[in-house]
PDB file of C-alpha atoms in Angstrom:
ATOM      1  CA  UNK A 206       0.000   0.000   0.000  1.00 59.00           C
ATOM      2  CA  UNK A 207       1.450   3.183  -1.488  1.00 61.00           C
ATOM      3  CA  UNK A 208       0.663   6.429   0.306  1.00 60.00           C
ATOM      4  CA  UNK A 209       0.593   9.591  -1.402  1.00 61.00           C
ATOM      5  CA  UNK A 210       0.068  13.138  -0.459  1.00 61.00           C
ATOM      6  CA  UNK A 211      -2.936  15.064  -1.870  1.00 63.00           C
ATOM      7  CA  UNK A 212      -2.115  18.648  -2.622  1.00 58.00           C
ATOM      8  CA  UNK A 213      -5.255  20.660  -2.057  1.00 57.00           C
ATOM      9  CA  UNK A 214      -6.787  22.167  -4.867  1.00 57.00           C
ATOM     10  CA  UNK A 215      -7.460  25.736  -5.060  1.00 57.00           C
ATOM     11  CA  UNK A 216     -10.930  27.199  -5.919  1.00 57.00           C
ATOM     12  CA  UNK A 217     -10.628  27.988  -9.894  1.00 52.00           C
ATOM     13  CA  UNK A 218     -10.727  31.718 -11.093  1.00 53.00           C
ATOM     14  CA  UNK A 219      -9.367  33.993 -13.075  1.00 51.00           C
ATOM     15  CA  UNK A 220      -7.192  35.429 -10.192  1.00 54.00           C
ATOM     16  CA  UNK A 221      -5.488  32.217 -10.047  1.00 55.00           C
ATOM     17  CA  UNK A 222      -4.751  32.534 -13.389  1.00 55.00           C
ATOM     18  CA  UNK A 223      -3.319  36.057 -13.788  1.00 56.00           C
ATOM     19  CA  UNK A 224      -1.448  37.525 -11.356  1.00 59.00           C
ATOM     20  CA  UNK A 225      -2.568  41.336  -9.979  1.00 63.00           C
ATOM     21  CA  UNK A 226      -0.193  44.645 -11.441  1.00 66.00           C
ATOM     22  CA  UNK A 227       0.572  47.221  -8.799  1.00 67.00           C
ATOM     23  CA  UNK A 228       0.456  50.300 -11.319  1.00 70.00           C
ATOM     24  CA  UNK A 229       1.105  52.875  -8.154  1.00 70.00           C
ATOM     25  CA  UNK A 230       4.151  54.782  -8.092  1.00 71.00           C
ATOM     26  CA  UNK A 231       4.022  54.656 -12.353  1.00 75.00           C
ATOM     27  CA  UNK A 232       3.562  58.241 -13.039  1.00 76.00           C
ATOM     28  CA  UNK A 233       1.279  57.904 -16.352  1.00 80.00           C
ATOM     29  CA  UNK A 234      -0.863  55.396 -14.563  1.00 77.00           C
ATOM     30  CA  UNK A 235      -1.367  57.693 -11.542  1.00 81.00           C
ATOM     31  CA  UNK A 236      -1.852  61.033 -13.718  1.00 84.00           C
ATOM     32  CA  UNK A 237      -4.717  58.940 -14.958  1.00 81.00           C
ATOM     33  CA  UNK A 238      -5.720  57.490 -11.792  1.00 80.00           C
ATOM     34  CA  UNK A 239      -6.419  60.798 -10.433  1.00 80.00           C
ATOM     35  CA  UNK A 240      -8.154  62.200 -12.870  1.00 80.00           C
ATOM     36  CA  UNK A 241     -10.435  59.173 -13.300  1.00 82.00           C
ATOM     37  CA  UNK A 242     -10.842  58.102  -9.213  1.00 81.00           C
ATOM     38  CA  UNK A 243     -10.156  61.094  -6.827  1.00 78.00           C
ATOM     39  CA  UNK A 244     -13.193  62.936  -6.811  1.00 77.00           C
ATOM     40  CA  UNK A 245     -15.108  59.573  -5.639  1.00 73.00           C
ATOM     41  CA  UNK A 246     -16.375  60.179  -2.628  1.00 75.00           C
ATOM     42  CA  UNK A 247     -16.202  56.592  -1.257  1.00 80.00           C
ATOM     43  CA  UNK A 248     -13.729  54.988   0.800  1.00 76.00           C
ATOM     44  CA  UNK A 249     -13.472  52.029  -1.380  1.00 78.00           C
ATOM     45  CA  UNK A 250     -12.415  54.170  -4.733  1.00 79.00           C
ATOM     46  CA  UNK A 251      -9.048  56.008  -4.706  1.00 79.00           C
ATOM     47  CA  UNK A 252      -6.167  55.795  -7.203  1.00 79.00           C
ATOM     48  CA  UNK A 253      -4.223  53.837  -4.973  1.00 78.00           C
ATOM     49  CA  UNK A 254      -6.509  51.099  -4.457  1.00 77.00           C
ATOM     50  CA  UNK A 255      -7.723  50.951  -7.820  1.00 78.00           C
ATOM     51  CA  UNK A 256      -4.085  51.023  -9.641  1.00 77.00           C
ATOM     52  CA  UNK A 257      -3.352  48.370  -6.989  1.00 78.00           C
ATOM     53  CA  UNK A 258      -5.981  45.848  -8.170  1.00 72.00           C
ATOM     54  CA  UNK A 259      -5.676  45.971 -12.156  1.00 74.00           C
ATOM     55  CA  UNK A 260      -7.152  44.119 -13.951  1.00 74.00           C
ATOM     56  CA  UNK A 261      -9.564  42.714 -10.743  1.00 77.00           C
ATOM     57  CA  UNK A 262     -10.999  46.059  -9.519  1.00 77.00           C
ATOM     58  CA  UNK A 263     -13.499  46.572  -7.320  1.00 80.00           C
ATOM     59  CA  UNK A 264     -17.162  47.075  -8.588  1.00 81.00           C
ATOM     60  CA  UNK A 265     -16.683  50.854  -7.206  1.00 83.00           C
ATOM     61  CA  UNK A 266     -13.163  50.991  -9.442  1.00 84.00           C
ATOM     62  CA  UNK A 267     -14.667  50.250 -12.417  1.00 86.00           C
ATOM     63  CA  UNK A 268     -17.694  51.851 -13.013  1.00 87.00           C
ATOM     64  CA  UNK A 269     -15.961  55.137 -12.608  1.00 86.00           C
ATOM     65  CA  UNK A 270     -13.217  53.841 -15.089  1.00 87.00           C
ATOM     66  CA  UNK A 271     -16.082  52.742 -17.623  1.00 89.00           C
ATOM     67  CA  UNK A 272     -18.018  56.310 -16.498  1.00 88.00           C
ATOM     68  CA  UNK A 273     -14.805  58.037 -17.630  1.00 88.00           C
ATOM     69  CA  UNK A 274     -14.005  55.961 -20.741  1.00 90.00           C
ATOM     70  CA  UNK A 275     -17.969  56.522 -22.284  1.00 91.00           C
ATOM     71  CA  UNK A 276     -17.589  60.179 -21.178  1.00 88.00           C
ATOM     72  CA  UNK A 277     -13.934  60.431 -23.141  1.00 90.00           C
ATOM     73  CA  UNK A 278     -15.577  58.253 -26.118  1.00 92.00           C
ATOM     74  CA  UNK A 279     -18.529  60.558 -26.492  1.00 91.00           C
ATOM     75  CA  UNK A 280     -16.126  63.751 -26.573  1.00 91.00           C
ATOM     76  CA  UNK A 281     -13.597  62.124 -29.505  1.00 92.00           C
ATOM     77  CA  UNK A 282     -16.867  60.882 -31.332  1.00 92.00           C
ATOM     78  CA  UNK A 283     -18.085  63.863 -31.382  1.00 91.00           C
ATOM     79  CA  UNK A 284     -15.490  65.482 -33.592  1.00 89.00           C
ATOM     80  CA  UNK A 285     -16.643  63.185 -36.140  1.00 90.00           C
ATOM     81  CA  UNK A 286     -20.416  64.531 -35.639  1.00 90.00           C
ATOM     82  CA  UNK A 287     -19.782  67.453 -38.615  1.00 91.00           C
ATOM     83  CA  UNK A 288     -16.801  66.381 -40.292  1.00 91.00           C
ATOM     84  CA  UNK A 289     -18.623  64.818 -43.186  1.00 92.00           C
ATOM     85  CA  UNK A 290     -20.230  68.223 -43.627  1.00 92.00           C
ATOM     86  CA  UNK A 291     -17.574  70.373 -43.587  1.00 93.00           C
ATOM     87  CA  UNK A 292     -15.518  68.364 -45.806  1.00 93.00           C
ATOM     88  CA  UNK A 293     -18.112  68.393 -48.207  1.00 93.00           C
ATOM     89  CA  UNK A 294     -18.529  71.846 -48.282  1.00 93.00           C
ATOM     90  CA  UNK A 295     -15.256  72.761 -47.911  1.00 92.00           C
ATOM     91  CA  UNK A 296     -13.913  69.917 -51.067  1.00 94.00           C
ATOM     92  CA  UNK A 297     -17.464  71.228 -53.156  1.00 93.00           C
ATOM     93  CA  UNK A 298     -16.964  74.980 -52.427  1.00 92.00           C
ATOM     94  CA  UNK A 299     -20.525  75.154 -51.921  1.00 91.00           C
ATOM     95  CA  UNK A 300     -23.036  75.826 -49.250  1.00 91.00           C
ATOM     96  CA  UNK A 301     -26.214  75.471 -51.156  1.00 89.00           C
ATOM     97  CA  UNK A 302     -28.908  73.831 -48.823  1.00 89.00           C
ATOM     98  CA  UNK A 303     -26.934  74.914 -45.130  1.00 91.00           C
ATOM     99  CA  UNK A 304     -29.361  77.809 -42.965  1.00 92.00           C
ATOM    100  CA  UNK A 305     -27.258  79.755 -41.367  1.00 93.00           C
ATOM    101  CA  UNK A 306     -30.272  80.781 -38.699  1.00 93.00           C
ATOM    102  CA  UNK A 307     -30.069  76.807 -38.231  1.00 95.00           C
ATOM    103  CA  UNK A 308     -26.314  77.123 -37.776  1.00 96.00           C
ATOM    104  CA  UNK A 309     -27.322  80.342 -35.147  1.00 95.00           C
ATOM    105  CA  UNK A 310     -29.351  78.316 -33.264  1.00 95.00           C
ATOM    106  CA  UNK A 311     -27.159  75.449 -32.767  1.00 95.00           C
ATOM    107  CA  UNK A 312     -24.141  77.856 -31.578  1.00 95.00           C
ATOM    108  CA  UNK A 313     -26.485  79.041 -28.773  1.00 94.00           C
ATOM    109  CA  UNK A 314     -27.867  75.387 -27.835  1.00 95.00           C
ATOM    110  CA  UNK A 315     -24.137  74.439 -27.584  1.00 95.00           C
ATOM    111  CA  UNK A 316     -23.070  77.536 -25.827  1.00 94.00           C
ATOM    112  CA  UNK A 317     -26.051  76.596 -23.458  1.00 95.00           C
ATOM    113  CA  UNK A 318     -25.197  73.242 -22.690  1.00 94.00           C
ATOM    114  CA  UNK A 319     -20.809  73.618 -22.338  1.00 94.00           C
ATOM    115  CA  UNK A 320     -21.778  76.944 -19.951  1.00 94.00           C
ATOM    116  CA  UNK A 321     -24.615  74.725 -18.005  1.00 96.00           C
ATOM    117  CA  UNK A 322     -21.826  71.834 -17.070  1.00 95.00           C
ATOM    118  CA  UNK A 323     -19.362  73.975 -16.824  1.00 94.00           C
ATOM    119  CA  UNK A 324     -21.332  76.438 -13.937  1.00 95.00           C
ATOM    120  CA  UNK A 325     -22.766  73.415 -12.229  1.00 95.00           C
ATOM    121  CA  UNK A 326     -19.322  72.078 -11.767  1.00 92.00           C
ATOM    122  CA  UNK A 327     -19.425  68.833 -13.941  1.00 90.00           C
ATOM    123  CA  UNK A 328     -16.532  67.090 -15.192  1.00 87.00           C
ATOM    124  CA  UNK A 329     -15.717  68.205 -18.923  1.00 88.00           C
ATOM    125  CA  UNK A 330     -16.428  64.679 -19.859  1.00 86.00           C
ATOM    126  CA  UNK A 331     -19.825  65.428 -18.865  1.00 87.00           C
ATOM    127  CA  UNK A 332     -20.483  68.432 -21.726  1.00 91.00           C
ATOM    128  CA  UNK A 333     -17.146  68.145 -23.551  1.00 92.00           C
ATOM    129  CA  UNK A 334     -18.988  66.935 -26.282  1.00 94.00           C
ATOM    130  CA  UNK A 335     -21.024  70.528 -26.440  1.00 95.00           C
ATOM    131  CA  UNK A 336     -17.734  72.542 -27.007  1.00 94.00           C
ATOM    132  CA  UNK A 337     -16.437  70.389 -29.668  1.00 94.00           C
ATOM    133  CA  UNK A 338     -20.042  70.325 -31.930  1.00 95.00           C
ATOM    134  CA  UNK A 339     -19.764  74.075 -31.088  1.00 95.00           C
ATOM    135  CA  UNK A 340     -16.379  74.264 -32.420  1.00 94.00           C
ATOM    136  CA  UNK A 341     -17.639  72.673 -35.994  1.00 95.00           C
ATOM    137  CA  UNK A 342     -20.675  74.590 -36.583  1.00 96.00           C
ATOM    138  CA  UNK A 343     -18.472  77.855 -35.752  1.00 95.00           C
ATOM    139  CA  UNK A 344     -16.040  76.343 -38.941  1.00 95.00           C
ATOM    140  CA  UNK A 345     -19.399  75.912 -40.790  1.00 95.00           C
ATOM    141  CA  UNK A 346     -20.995  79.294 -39.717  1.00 96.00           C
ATOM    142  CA  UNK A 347     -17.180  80.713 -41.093  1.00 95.00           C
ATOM    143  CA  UNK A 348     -17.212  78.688 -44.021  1.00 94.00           C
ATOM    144  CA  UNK A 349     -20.851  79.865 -45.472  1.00 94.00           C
ATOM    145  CA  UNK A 350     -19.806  83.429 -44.754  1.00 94.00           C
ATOM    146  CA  UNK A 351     -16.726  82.773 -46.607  1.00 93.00           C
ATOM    147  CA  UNK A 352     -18.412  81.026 -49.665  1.00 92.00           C
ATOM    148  CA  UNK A 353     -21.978  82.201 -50.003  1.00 89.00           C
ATOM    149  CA  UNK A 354     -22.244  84.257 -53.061  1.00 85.00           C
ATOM    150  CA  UNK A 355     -25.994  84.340 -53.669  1.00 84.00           C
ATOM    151  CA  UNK A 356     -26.971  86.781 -51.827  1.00 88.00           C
ATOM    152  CA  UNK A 357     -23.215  87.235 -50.193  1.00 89.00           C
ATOM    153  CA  UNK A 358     -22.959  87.834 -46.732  1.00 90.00           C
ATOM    154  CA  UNK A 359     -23.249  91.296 -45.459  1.00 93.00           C
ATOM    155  CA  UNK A 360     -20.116  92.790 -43.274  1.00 94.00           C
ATOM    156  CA  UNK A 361     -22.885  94.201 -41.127  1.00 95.00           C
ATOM    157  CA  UNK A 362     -24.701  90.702 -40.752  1.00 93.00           C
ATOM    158  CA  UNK A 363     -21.150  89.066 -39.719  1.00 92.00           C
ATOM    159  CA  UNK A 364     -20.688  91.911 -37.251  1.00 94.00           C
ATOM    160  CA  UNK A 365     -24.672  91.675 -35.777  1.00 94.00           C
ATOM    161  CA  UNK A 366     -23.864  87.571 -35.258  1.00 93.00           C
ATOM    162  CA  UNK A 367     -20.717  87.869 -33.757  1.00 93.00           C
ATOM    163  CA  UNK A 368     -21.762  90.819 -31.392  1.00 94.00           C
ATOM    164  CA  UNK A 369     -24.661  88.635 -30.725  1.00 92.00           C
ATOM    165  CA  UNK A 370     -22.826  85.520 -30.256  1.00 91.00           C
ATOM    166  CA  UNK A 371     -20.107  87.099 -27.798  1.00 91.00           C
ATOM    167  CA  UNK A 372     -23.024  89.045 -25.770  1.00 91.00           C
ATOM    168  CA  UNK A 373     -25.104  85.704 -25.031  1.00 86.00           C
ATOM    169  CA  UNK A 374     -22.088  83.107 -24.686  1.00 82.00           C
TER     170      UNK A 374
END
């Protein structure tokens, strides 16, 4: 009779598997980690603990990472939300079928919503996504009162919109 030693087995995850990085102390990883954790208010999220437990954060740890990511994603895909348009115009030389009273409008709803996060003390990931749309309907607003021919665009008209513009934003 032979005796042998059983080696306990340990429970299988993906811990087991993959070993925890400590990313504190890596300056990149904490310039992050501060701006994505340190405003949580909870004692469980900080950008030590979190950058302590990559990839196997906490609940807490990760939805403010994913929060951050969606609010960073929504910004950059925003830059793409007029760029069709202005190429278009821009490659065509033509603004045939653009209003600029829609164009108006749209600088003021934008101007609303950046100034709105930006008073009530939101992150910029929150309304960052206002300033860039505002940023490519100014280059569209600029571009029809470069190239509109029929009827052209007035000096006074540019100067009445932009003293407008400044005045309300």
């Amino acid at each position: 009779r032979t005796h042998t030693t059983e080696i306990p087995a340990q429970p299988l995850s993906i811990e087991n598997c993959y070993p925890k990085m400590n990313l504190v102390g890596i300056q990149p990883f904490m310039a992050i980690g501060e701006w994505v954790w340190s405003e949580d208010p909870s004692d469980d999220v900080s950008p030590d603990i979190c950058l302590n437990d990559v990839p196997f954060m906490s609940s807490g740890c990760f939805e403010r990472l994913i929060v951050k990511g969606l609010g960073v994603a929504i910004i950059l895909g925003s830059f793409l939300n007029m760029a069709p348009m202005i190429v278009n115009v821009i490659s065509s030389k033509s603004v045939t079928g653009l209003s600029l009273g829609s164009l108006y409008g749209a600088l003021l709803m934008y101007c609303n919503g950046a100034f709105y996060g930006l008073l009530q003390g939101h992150p910029v990931t929150a309304y960052g996504e206002n300033l860039a749309l505002n940023g490519q309907t100014t280059v569209l607003v600029l571009t029809i009162w470069k190239l509109q021919d029929k009827p052209p665009v007035s000096m006074q008209h540019i100067i009445t919109a932009l003293a407008g513009y400044v005045s309300y934003c």
